[in-house]
CSV table of C-alpha atoms and ligand atoms in Angstrom, one decimal:
chain,number,residue,atom,x,y,z
B,1042,MET,CA,26.7,12.3,1.4
B,1043,ALA,CA,24.0,13.2,3.3
B,1044,LEU,CA,21.0,15.1,2.6
B,1045,SER,CA,22.5,18.4,4.1
B,1046,ASP,CA,25.0,18.1,1.5
B,1047,PHE,CA,22.4,19.1,-1.0
B,1048,SER,CA,21.4,22.7,-0.1
B,1049,ILE,CA,19.2,22.9,-2.8
B,1050,LEU,CA,16.9,20.4,-1.8
B,1051,ASP,CA,16.1,22.2,1.8
B,1052,SER,CA,13.6,24.0,-0.2
B,1053,ARG,CA,12.0,21.1,-1.7
B,1054,ARG,CA,11.0,23.0,-4.6
B,1055,ALA,CA,11.0,20.9,-8.0
B,1056,ASP,CA,12.1,24.3,-9.6
B,1057,ASP,CA,15.4,23.3,-8.4
B,1058,LEU,CA,15.8,20.8,-10.7
B,1059,GLY,CA,18.8,22.4,-12.5
B,1060,GLU,CA,20.8,22.4,-9.8
B,1061,TYR,CA,20.2,19.1,-8.8
B,1062,ARG,CA,21.0,18.0,-12.3
B,1063,ARG,CA,24.3,19.9,-12.2
B,1064,GLN,CA,24.9,18.4,-8.5
B,1065,LEU,CA,24.2,14.7,-9.9
B,1066,ASN,CA,26.1,14.9,-13.1
B,1067,ALA,CA,28.9,15.9,-11.4
B,1068,TRP,CA,28.9,13.0,-9.3
B,1069,LEU,CA,28.3,10.7,-12.4
B,1070,ASP,CA,31.5,12.1,-14.2
B,1071,GLU,CA,33.6,11.3,-11.2
B,1072,HIS,CA,32.0,7.7,-10.6
B,1073,ALA,CA,32.4,7.4,-14.4
B,1074,ASP,CA,34.3,4.1,-14.4
B,1075,ASP,CA,32.7,2.3,-11.8
B,1076,LEU,CA,29.1,2.6,-12.9
B,1077,ALA,CA,30.2,2.2,-16.6
B,1078,PRO,CA,28.7,-0.9,-18.3
B,1079,THR,CA,31.1,-3.6,-18.6
B,1080,GLN,CA,29.7,-5.3,-21.6
B,1081,ALA,CA,29.5,-3.7,-24.6
B,1082,ALA,CA,26.3,-6.1,-25.6
B,1083,PRO,CA,25.4,-7.0,-22.4
B,1084,THR,CA,23.0,-10.1,-22.1
B,1085,LEU,CA,20.2,-9.7,-20.2
B,1086,ASP,CA,21.6,-11.3,-17.4
B,1087,GLU,CA,24.5,-8.8,-17.4
B,1088,HIS,CA,21.9,-6.1,-17.9
B,1089,MET,CA,20.0,-6.5,-14.9
B,1090,ALA,CA,23.3,-7.3,-12.7
B,1091,GLN,CA,24.6,-3.8,-14.3
B,1092,MET,CA,21.0,-2.1,-13.1
B,1093,GLN,CA,21.2,-3.9,-10.0
B,1094,ARG,CA,24.6,-2.8,-9.3
B,1095,VAL,CA,24.0,1.1,-10.5
B,1096,LYS,CA,21.0,1.6,-8.3
B,1097,LYS,CA,23.0,0.1,-5.2
B,1098,ARG,CA,26.0,2.8,-5.6
B,1099,LEU,CA,23.2,5.3,-5.9
B,1100,PHE,CA,21.4,4.2,-3.3
B,1101,ASP,CA,24.4,4.0,-1.0
B,1102,ALA,CA,25.9,7.7,-2.2
B,1103,GLY,CA,22.2,9.0,-1.5
B,1104,TRP,CA,20.8,9.7,-5.0
B,1105,MET,CA,18.0,6.9,-5.1
B,1106,ARG,CA,16.9,8.4,-1.9
B,1107,PHE,CA,15.7,12.1,-3.5
B,1108,GLY,CA,12.2,12.3,-3.9
B,1109,TRP,CA,10.7,9.3,-1.9
B,1110,PRO,CA,9.0,9.9,1.2
B,1111,GLU,CA,11.1,9.6,4.5
B,1112,ARG,CA,9.0,6.9,5.9
B,1113,VAL,CA,10.6,4.4,3.0
B,1114,GLY,CA,13.7,5.5,3.3
B,1115,GLY,CA,14.0,8.2,1.3
B,1116,TRP,CA,15.2,12.2,1.7
B,1117,GLY,CA,11.7,13.8,0.4
B,1118,GLY,CA,11.5,16.5,-1.8
B,1119,SER,CA,10.0,16.5,-5.4
B,1120,ALA,CA,9.1,13.5,-7.0
B,1121,MET,CA,11.0,15.1,-10.1
B,1122,LEU,CA,14.0,14.6,-8.2
B,1123,ARG,CA,13.7,10.8,-9.2
B,1124,THR,CA,12.4,11.5,-12.2
B,1125,GLU,CA,14.9,13.4,-13.1
B,1126,LEU,CA,17.6,10.7,-11.9
B,1127,GLY,CA,15.9,8.0,-14.2
B,1128,ALA,CA,16.3,10.8,-17.5
B,1129,VAL,CA,19.9,11.2,-16.2
B,1130,LEU,CA,21.1,7.8,-16.4
B,1131,SER,CA,19.2,6.5,-19.5
B,1132,GLU,CA,20.8,9.7,-21.3
B,1133,ARG,CA,23.9,8.3,-19.9
B,1134,GLU,CA,23.2,4.8,-21.0
B,1135,LEU,CA,23.8,3.2,-17.7
B,1136,VAL,CA,20.5,1.7,-17.3
B,1137,ASP,CA,17.5,0.7,-19.7
B,1138,PRO,CA,14.9,3.3,-19.0
B,1139,GLY,CA,12.1,1.1,-19.9
B,1140,LYS,CA,13.4,-1.6,-16.8
B,1141,PHE,CA,15.1,0.9,-14.3
B,1142,SER,CA,11.4,3.0,-14.4
B,1143,LEU,CA,9.3,-0.2,-13.2
B,1144,ILE,CA,10.4,1.4,-9.9
B,1145,GLU,CA,8.2,4.1,-10.8
B,1146,VAL,CA,5.4,2.0,-12.0
B,1147,LEU,CA,5.2,0.1,-8.6
B,1148,ALA,CA,7.1,1.9,-5.6
B,1149,PRO,CA,4.4,4.4,-5.3
B,1150,THR,CA,1.1,2.0,-5.4
B,1151,LEU,CA,3.0,0.0,-2.5
B,1152,ILE,CA,3.9,3.1,-0.5
B,1153,ASP,CA,0.2,4.2,-1.2
B,1154,PHE,CA,-1.8,1.2,-0.8
B,1155,ALA,CA,0.4,-1.3,1.4
B,1156,ARG,CA,0.5,-1.3,5.3
B,1157,PRO,CA,3.2,1.3,6.2
B,1158,GLU,CA,5.4,-1.4,7.7
B,1159,LEU,CA,5.6,-3.4,5.0
B,1160,ALA,CA,6.3,-0.4,2.2
B,1161,ALA,CA,9.2,0.9,4.7
B,1162,ASP,CA,10.3,-2.7,4.6
B,1163,VAL,CA,10.4,-3.4,0.6
B,1164,VAL,CA,10.4,-0.2,-0.9
B,1165,PRO,CA,14.0,0.4,0.3
B,1166,ARG,CA,14.8,-2.9,-1.0
B,1167,LEU,CA,13.7,-2.2,-4.6
B,1168,LEU,CA,15.7,1.1,-4.6
B,1169,SER,CA,18.8,0.1,-3.8
B,1170,GLY,CA,18.9,-2.8,-6.3
B,1171,GLU,CA,18.6,-5.7,-3.8
B,1172,GLU,CA,15.2,-6.5,-5.5
B,1173,MET,CA,13.5,-6.7,-8.6
B,1174,TRP,CA,9.7,-6.5,-8.5
B,1175,CYS,CA,7.3,-7.4,-11.3
B,1176,GLN,CA,3.6,-6.4,-12.3
B,1177,GLY,CA,1.2,-9.0,-12.8
B,1178,PHE,CA,-1.7,-8.0,-14.2
B,1179,SER,CA,-2.0,-9.5,-18.2
B,1180,GLU,CA,-3.7,-13.0,-18.2
B,1181,PRO,CA,-4.1,-15.1,-21.4
B,1182,ASN,CA,-7.7,-13.7,-21.9
B,1183,THR,CA,-7.1,-10.7,-20.5
B,1184,GLY,CA,-5.2,-7.6,-22.0
B,1185,SER,CA,-7.1,-4.2,-23.0
B,1186,ASP,CA,-10.1,-5.3,-21.0
B,1187,LEU,CA,-8.6,-5.7,-17.7
B,1188,ALA,CA,-11.4,-5.7,-15.6
B,1189,SER,CA,-12.2,-8.9,-16.8
B,1190,LEU,CA,-9.2,-10.9,-15.5
B,1191,SER,CA,-9.7,-14.4,-13.7
B,1192,CYS,CA,-6.8,-15.0,-11.8
B,1193,ARG,CA,-8.9,-15.9,-8.7
B,1194,ALA,CA,-7.5,-15.1,-5.3
B,1195,VAL,CA,-10.2,-17.0,-2.1
B,1196,PRO,CA,-10.0,-16.9,1.8
B,1197,ASP,CA,-8.8,-20.1,3.4
B,1198,GLY,CA,-12.2,-19.3,6.0
B,1199,ASP,CA,-14.4,-16.5,6.1
B,1200,ALA,CA,-13.5,-13.5,3.7
B,1201,GLU,CA,-13.8,-10.9,7.0
B,1202,THR,CA,-11.6,-12.9,9.2
B,1203,ALA,CA,-9.3,-14.8,7.0
B,1204,THR,CA,-5.6,-14.7,7.1
B,1205,THR,CA,-4.5,-16.4,4.1
B,1206,TRP,CA,-5.9,-16.2,0.8
B,1207,ARG,CA,-5.2,-19.2,-2.1
B,1208,VAL,CA,-4.3,-18.0,-5.4
B,1209,ASN,CA,-5.1,-19.8,-8.7
B,1210,GLY,CA,-4.2,-18.9,-12.3
B,1211,GLN,CA,-2.2,-17.3,-14.8
B,1212,LYS,CA,-0.7,-14.1,-15.7
B,1213,VAL,CA,1.1,-13.5,-19.1
B,1214,TRP,CA,3.7,-11.2,-20.5
B,1215,THR,CA,5.0,-10.2,-17.2
B,1216,SER,CA,8.1,-8.1,-17.6
B,1217,LEU,CA,11.2,-9.5,-16.0
B,1218,ALA,CA,9.2,-12.0,-13.4
B,1219,GLN,CA,12.2,-14.2,-13.6
B,1220,TYR,CA,14.3,-11.8,-12.1
B,1221,SER,CA,11.5,-10.4,-10.0
B,1222,GLU,CA,11.3,-11.1,-5.8
B,1223,ARG,CA,7.7,-9.7,-5.6
B,1224,CYS,CA,4.8,-9.6,-7.6
B,1225,VAL,CA,1.9,-6.7,-7.6
B,1226,LEU,CA,-0.8,-9.4,-8.9
B,1227,LEU,CA,-4.8,-8.3,-9.5
B,1228,THR,CA,-7.0,-11.5,-9.1
B,1229,ARG,CA,-10.7,-12.2,-9.3
B,1230,THR,CA,-11.7,-11.7,-5.6
B,1231,GLY,CA,-15.9,-11.2,-6.6
B,1232,PRO,CA,-18.4,-13.1,-8.8
B,1233,ALA,CA,-16.9,-13.7,-12.7
B,1234,ASP,CA,-18.8,-11.1,-13.9
B,1235,SER,CA,-17.8,-8.7,-10.9
B,1236,ARG,CA,-15.7,-6.7,-13.2
B,1237,HIS,CA,-13.7,-3.9,-11.9
B,1238,ARG,CA,-16.1,-4.0,-8.7
B,1239,GLY,CA,-14.5,-7.8,-7.9
B,1240,ILE,CA,-10.7,-7.7,-8.2
B,1241,THR,CA,-8.1,-7.4,-5.1
B,1242,ALA,CA,-4.1,-6.7,-5.3
B,1243,PHE,CA,-1.7,-8.2,-3.7
B,1244,PHE,CA,1.9,-8.2,-2.9
B,1245,VAL,CA,3.1,-11.4,-3.5
B,1246,ASP,CA,6.8,-13.4,-3.0
B,1247,MET,CA,7.6,-15.3,-6.0
B,1248,ASP,CA,9.2,-17.7,-3.9
B,1249,THR,CA,6.3,-19.1,-2.8
B,1250,PRO,CA,5.4,-22.6,-3.2
B,1251,GLY,CA,3.1,-22.7,-6.1
B,1252,VAL,CA,4.3,-20.0,-8.7
B,1253,THR,CA,6.3,-20.8,-11.5
B,1254,VAL,CA,7.9,-18.8,-13.8
B,1255,ARG,CA,8.4,-19.3,-17.8
B,1256,PRO,CA,10.3,-16.9,-19.6
B,1257,LEU,CA,9.1,-15.9,-22.8
B,1258,GLU,CA,11.2,-15.5,-25.7
B,1259,MET,CA,10.3,-11.9,-27.4
B,1260,ILE,CA,10.7,-11.0,-31.2
B,1261,ASN,CA,14.0,-9.8,-30.7
B,1262,GLY,CA,15.5,-13.1,-29.0
B,1263,VAL,CA,15.5,-11.4,-25.4
B,1264,ARG,CA,13.8,-13.4,-23.0
B,1265,GLU,CA,12.4,-10.5,-21.0
B,1266,PHE,CA,8.7,-11.5,-19.8
B,1267,ALA,CA,7.6,-14.2,-18.7
B,1268,GLU,CA,4.2,-16.3,-18.0
B,1269,VAL,CA,3.6,-17.0,-14.3
B,1270,PHE,CA,1.7,-19.8,-13.3
B,1271,PHE,CA,-0.4,-20.0,-9.6
B,1272,ASP,CA,-1.0,-23.1,-8.2
B,1273,ASP,CA,-2.6,-22.6,-4.8
B,1274,VAL,CA,-0.3,-20.2,-3.6
B,1275,PRO,CA,-1.0,-18.8,-0.5
B,1276,VAL,CA,-1.0,-15.4,0.2
B,1277,PRO,CA,-1.3,-13.5,4.1
B,1278,THR,CA,-4.0,-11.2,4.2
B,1279,GLU,CA,-1.7,-8.6,5.3
B,1280,ARG,CA,-0.1,-8.8,2.1
B,1281,MET,CA,-3.1,-7.0,0.3
B,1282,LEU,CA,-2.8,-4.1,-1.0
B,1283,GLY,CA,-5.7,-1.5,-0.6
B,1284,PRO,CA,-9.1,-3.2,0.6
B,1285,ARG,CA,-10.7,-6.4,-0.6
B,1286,ASN,CA,-12.3,-5.4,-4.1
B,1287,GLY,CA,-10.2,-2.1,-3.9
B,1288,GLY,CA,-7.6,-3.9,-6.8
B,1289,TRP,CA,-9.1,-1.7,-9.5
B,1290,SER,CA,-8.2,1.7,-7.7
B,1291,VAL,CA,-4.5,0.4,-7.2
B,1292,ALA,CA,-4.2,-0.7,-11.0
B,1293,MET,CA,-5.6,2.5,-11.8
B,1294,SER,CA,-3.1,4.4,-9.9
B,1295,ILE,CA,-0.2,3.5,-11.6
B,1296,LEU,CA,-0.9,5.6,-14.7
B,1297,PRO,CA,-0.4,8.9,-13.4
B,1298,TYR,CA,3.5,7.9,-12.7
B,1299,GLU,CA,3.4,5.4,-16.0
B,1300,ARG,CA,2.7,8.0,-18.3
B,1301,SER,CA,4.4,11.0,-16.8
B,1302,SER,CA,7.7,9.9,-14.8
B,1303,CYS,CA,8.4,6.3,-16.9
B,1304,PHE,CA,7.9,8.1,-20.2
B,1305,TRP,CA,10.0,11.4,-19.0
B,1306,GLN,CA,12.9,8.8,-18.8
B,1307,ARG,CA,12.1,6.8,-21.9
B,1308,ILE,CA,12.0,10.3,-24.0
B,1309,ALA,CA,15.7,10.8,-22.4
B,1310,TYR,CA,17.1,7.6,-23.9
B,1311,LEU,CA,15.4,7.8,-26.8
B,1312,TYR,CA,16.7,11.5,-27.3
B,1313,LYS,CA,20.2,9.8,-27.0
B,1314,ARG,CA,19.5,7.0,-29.7
B,1315,LEU,CA,18.7,9.9,-31.8
B,1316,GLU,CA,22.3,11.5,-31.2
B,1317,ARG,CA,23.8,8.1,-31.9
B,1318,LEU,CA,21.8,8.2,-35.2
B,1319,VAL,CA,22.6,11.6,-36.3
B,1320,GLU,CA,26.6,10.2,-35.3
B,1321,ALA,CA,26.5,7.2,-38.0
B,1322,ALA,CA,23.9,8.4,-40.5
B,1323,PRO,CA,25.2,9.7,-44.0
B,1324,LYS,CA,25.4,13.8,-44.1
B,1325,ASP,CA,23.0,14.2,-46.7
B,1326,ASP,CA,20.0,16.1,-47.1
B,1327,ARG,CA,17.7,12.5,-47.3
B,1328,SER,CA,19.1,12.2,-43.5
B,1329,ALA,CA,18.4,15.4,-42.6
B,1330,GLU,CA,14.9,15.3,-43.6
B,1331,VAL,CA,14.4,12.0,-41.8
B,1332,VAL,CA,16.0,12.7,-38.8
B,1333,GLY,CA,14.5,16.2,-38.4
B,1334,ASP,CA,11.1,14.8,-38.7
B,1335,VAL,CA,12.5,12.1,-35.9
B,1336,ALA,CA,13.7,15.3,-34.0
B,1337,LEU,CA,9.8,17.4,-34.1
B,1338,GLN,CA,7.9,14.3,-33.0
B,1339,LEU,CA,10.4,13.9,-30.3
B,1340,HIS,CA,10.6,17.4,-29.3
B,1341,ALA,CA,6.4,17.5,-29.4
B,1342,LEU,CA,6.4,14.8,-27.0
B,1343,ARG,CA,9.4,15.8,-24.9
B,1344,ALA,CA,7.1,19.8,-24.7
B,1345,ARG,CA,4.1,18.1,-23.8
B,1346,SER,CA,5.4,15.2,-21.4
B,1347,ARG,CA,7.0,18.5,-19.2
B,1348,ALA,CA,4.2,19.7,-18.9
B,1349,THR,CA,2.5,16.8,-17.6
B,1350,GLN,CA,4.8,16.3,-14.8
B,1351,HIS,CA,4.7,19.7,-13.5
B,1352,ARG,CA,0.9,19.1,-13.6
B,1353,LEU,CA,1.2,16.0,-11.2
B,1354,ALA,CA,4.0,17.8,-9.2
B,1355,SER,CA,1.6,20.6,-8.5
B,1356,GLY,CA,-0.9,17.8,-7.6
B,1357,ALA,CA,-3.3,17.6,-10.8
B,1358,THR,CA,-4.9,14.2,-11.1
B,1359,LEU,CA,-3.9,13.1,-14.4
B,1360,GLY,CA,-6.6,11.5,-16.8
B,1361,ALA,CA,-7.8,10.2,-20.2
B,1362,GLU,CA,-5.4,13.0,-21.9
B,1363,THR,CA,-2.2,11.1,-21.2
B,1364,SER,CA,-3.4,8.7,-23.9
B,1365,ILE,CA,-2.4,11.5,-26.4
B,1366,GLU,CA,1.1,10.8,-24.8
B,1367,LYS,CA,0.9,7.7,-25.1
B,1368,VAL,CA,0.0,7.9,-29.0
B,1369,LEU,CA,3.0,10.4,-29.8
B,1370,LEU,CA,5.5,8.4,-27.7
B,1371,ALA,CA,4.7,4.7,-29.6
B,1372,THR,CA,4.8,6.8,-32.9
B,1373,ALA,CA,8.1,8.8,-32.5
B,1374,GLU,CA,9.8,5.8,-31.1
B,1375,GLN,CA,8.7,3.8,-33.9
B,1376,ALA,CA,9.7,6.7,-36.2
B,1377,LEU,CA,13.0,6.9,-34.9
B,1378,TYR,CA,14.0,3.3,-35.3
B,1379,ASP,CA,11.9,3.2,-38.6
B,1380,ALA,CA,14.7,5.9,-39.2
B,1381,ALA,CA,17.7,4.2,-38.6
B,1382,ARG,CA,17.0,1.5,-40.5
B,1383,ARG,CA,16.5,3.8,-43.6
B,1384,LEU,CA,20.0,5.6,-42.8
B,1385,LEU,CA,21.8,2.3,-41.8
B,1386,PRO,CA,20.7,0.4,-44.6
B,1387,GLY,CA,21.6,-3.2,-43.9
B,1388,VAL,CA,23.1,-2.2,-40.6
B,1389,VAL,CA,19.7,-3.5,-38.6
B,1390,GLU,CA,19.1,-6.7,-40.9
B,1391,PHE,CA,22.8,-8.0,-41.3
B,1392,ASP,CA,25.5,-6.5,-39.5
B,1393,ASP,CA,26.9,-8.7,-36.2
B,1394,ASP,CA,28.9,-6.1,-34.4
B,1395,PRO,CA,27.6,-4.6,-31.0
B,1396,VAL,CA,26.5,-1.6,-32.4
B,1397,ALA,CA,24.6,-3.3,-35.2
B,1398,GLU,CA,23.3,-6.0,-32.7
B,1399,SER,CA,21.6,-2.9,-30.4
B,1400,TRP,CA,19.8,-1.2,-33.3
B,1401,ARG,CA,18.5,-4.7,-34.3
B,1402,THR,CA,17.3,-5.2,-30.5
B,1403,GLU,CA,16.0,-2.0,-30.4
B,1404,TYR,CA,14.3,-1.9,-33.2
B,1405,LEU,CA,12.5,-4.8,-32.4
B,1406,TYR,CA,11.6,-4.1,-29.5
B,1407,SER,CA,10.2,-0.6,-30.5
B,1408,ARG,CA,7.4,-2.6,-32.3
B,1409,ALA,CA,6.0,-3.5,-29.6
B,1410,ALA,CA,5.5,0.5,-28.4
B,1411,THR,CA,1.9,0.2,-29.3
B,1412,ILE,CA,1.3,-2.4,-27.3
B,1413,TYR,CA,2.7,-2.2,-23.6
B,1414,GLY,CA,0.7,-0.2,-21.3
B,1415,GLY,CA,-2.0,0.1,-23.1
B,1416,THR,CA,-2.7,-0.7,-27.3
B,1417,ILE,CA,-2.4,2.6,-29.2
B,1418,GLU,CA,-5.9,1.3,-30.6
B,1419,VAL,CA,-7.1,1.4,-27.3
B,1420,GLN,CA,-5.8,4.5,-26.3
B,1421,ARG,CA,-7.1,6.6,-29.4
B,1422,GLY,CA,-10.7,5.2,-28.7
B,1423,ILE,CA,-10.1,7.1,-25.4
B,1424,ILE,CA,-9.0,10.0,-27.2
B,1425,ALA,CA,-12.1,9.7,-29.8
B,1426,ARG,CA,-14.4,9.0,-26.8
B,1427,ARG,CA,-13.5,11.1,-23.7
B,1428,LEU,CA,-11.4,13.9,-25.1
B,1429,LEU,CA,-13.2,14.9,-28.3
B,1430,ASP,CA,-17.0,13.1,-27.3
B,1431,LEU,CA,-17.4,11.2,-30.5
B,1432,GLY,CA,-19.6,8.8,-28.6
B,1433,THR,CA,-19.8,6.4,-25.6
B,1434,GLU,CA,-17.9,3.6,-24.5
B,1435,PRO,CA,-19.0,0.1,-26.4
M,1465,LIG,C1,6.9,-5.4,-24.4
M,1465,LIG,C2,5.5,-5.8,-23.3
M,1465,LIG,C3,5.9,-5.8,-21.7
M,1465,LIG,C4,4.5,-6.2,-21.2
M,1465,LIG,N1,5.1,-5.7,-19.7
M,1465,LIG,C5,3.5,-6.4,-19.1
M,1465,LIG,C6,3.7,-6.6,-17.7
M,1465,LIG,O1,5.0,-6.2,-17.3
M,1465,LIG,N2,3.0,-6.8,-17.0
M,1465,LIG,C7,1.4,-7.3,-17.3
M,1465,LIG,O2,0.4,-7.1,-16.7
M,1465,LIG,N3,1.2,-7.0,-19.0
M,1465,LIG,C8,2.1,-6.5,-19.5
M,1465,LIG,N4,2.3,-6.6,-21.0
M,1465,LIG,C9,0.8,-6.8,-21.9
M,1465,LIG,C10,0.4,-5.8,-22.4
M,1465,LIG,O3,0.0,-4.6,-21.5
M,1465,LIG,C11,-0.7,-5.9,-22.8
M,1465,LIG,O4,-0.2,-6.8,-24.0
M,1465,LIG,C12,-1.6,-5.1,-23.8
M,1465,LIG,O5,-2.7,-4.3,-22.6
M,1465,LIG,C13,-2.8,-5.8,-24.2
M,1465,LIG,O6,-3.5,-6.7,-23.9
M,1465,LIG,P1,-3.1,-8.0,-25.4
M,1465,LIG,O7,-1.9,-7.9,-25.3
M,1465,LIG,O8,-3.7,-9.0,-24.1
M,1465,LIG,O9,-4.1,-7.7,-26.3
M,1465,LIG,P2,-5.6,-7.4,-26.9
M,1465,LIG,O10,-6.3,-6.6,-25.7
M,1465,LIG,O11,-6.0,-8.6,-27.0
M,1465,LIG,O12,-5.1,-6.7,-28.2
M,1465,LIG,C14,-5.6,-7.4,-29.2
M,1465,LIG,C15,-5.7,-6.3,-30.5
M,1465,LIG,O13,-7.4,-5.9,-30.2
M,1465,LIG,C16,-7.1,-4.0,-30.1
M,1465,LIG,N5,-7.9,-4.0,-28.9
M,1465,LIG,C17,-8.4,-4.6,-27.9
M,1465,LIG,N6,-9.3,-3.8,-27.4
M,1465,LIG,C18,-9.7,-2.8,-28.4
M,1465,LIG,C19,-10.6,-1.5,-28.3
M,1465,LIG,N7,-11.6,-1.7,-27.0
M,1465,LIG,N8,-10.6,-0.9,-29.0
M,1465,LIG,C20,-10.0,-0.9,-30.3
M,1465,LIG,N9,-9.0,-1.9,-30.2
M,1465,LIG,C21,-9.2,-2.9,-29.5
M,1465,LIG,C22,-5.9,-4.0,-29.5
M,1465,LIG,O14,-5.7,-2.6,-29.6
M,1465,LIG,C23,-5.4,-5.2,-29.8
M,1465,LIG,O15,-4.5,-4.7,-31.6
M,1465,LIG,C24,3.5,-6.5,-21.8
M,1465,LIG,C25,3.3,-6.7,-22.9
M,1465,LIG,C26,4.5,-6.1,-24.2
M,1465,LIG,C27,4.0,-6.1,-25.1
């Protein structure tokens, strides 16, 4: 398969999405047996292996290349093509959207801020499933107030001419760090009180001596995130992303993708789960009311998310208004899993078969929806102050 096989993409227009989706679904139908998960209730290890296998098959067939720039091994076209790929894979339950969409969180940042040779080398590895990357932002004393981070990078010699920096400190809640070959890491390079003006981003190899990863168990029993310790870790200056003390722009560049493409993929998955709930729930008035409420929440969210994606594709800069989507997503996700708990009494709590297990794990994971990617309280503060003009930042 080659780009020329996709006549729809020659025009590079986002409104060709329908045809792209049709061709993609036809290909996925044809390869369904090959791509299907091999386990009914996969462990995290099995799940990660499944995702990387799917990525590789899709990369080899070309699908993982659409929407990515040619300079990093992509085939070009609208970024909405790759978002749509993630949504279709999530709908088909071939990948978990939270893990798959880490590509959307980290690869655009690499493309925009890394040296072009570095981006050209590593982005295809991420797309093809050869590598995983993680996001080293949060620290034990730094979550919502990211500008106060303290993990420090110091130059070996003069900051202007040093070829190596040394990193010391700790990150926490780093998703999938134990599976990752690289980390997009925020470090303090200015004075301790320099806040967002003294932060530098690096792209760190996780097998560098001095990096220690300790997986942490989440409430659902899955060891999906980790503490990461940096003990005098040498990082070449050429791995700096953007300029020295320019790391805040790197951190902020992630927002438009996290709140558009990633959300679109997650919403596709939540619709699928709603469909599964409808199949399993009793067919009565109470179920209809509960399911109807969730469907409305998801629909409102999807309508808003769709508009955001089109705005992003047309070159608009996303800002505080995406906090509304974050609140809607977290609320709808929790409403869906609360509905599952109400309509399938005892299943989430007590049953042990793979289906119950997946509801239980996801119910518990949905509690984190109001925390990751910026807590719901912080988003409400942003909405109040920046969108509704209800006072200034503290
Ligand atoms: C599943 C999951 C995956 C994650 N993955 C990653 C990852 O890969 N990489 C990474 O770097 N981080 C990751 N995180 C961390 C996440 O970004 C932080 O947990 C989040 O930013 C909140 O920070 P905190 O935990 O330090 O809480 P804190 O910031 O300490 O907040 C504690 C409480 O205070 C409230 N609060 C804080 N400030 C304000 C304010 N100004 N106004 C109102 N209320 C406020 C919060 O809403 C919260 O209820 C992940 C978290 C989860 C749950």
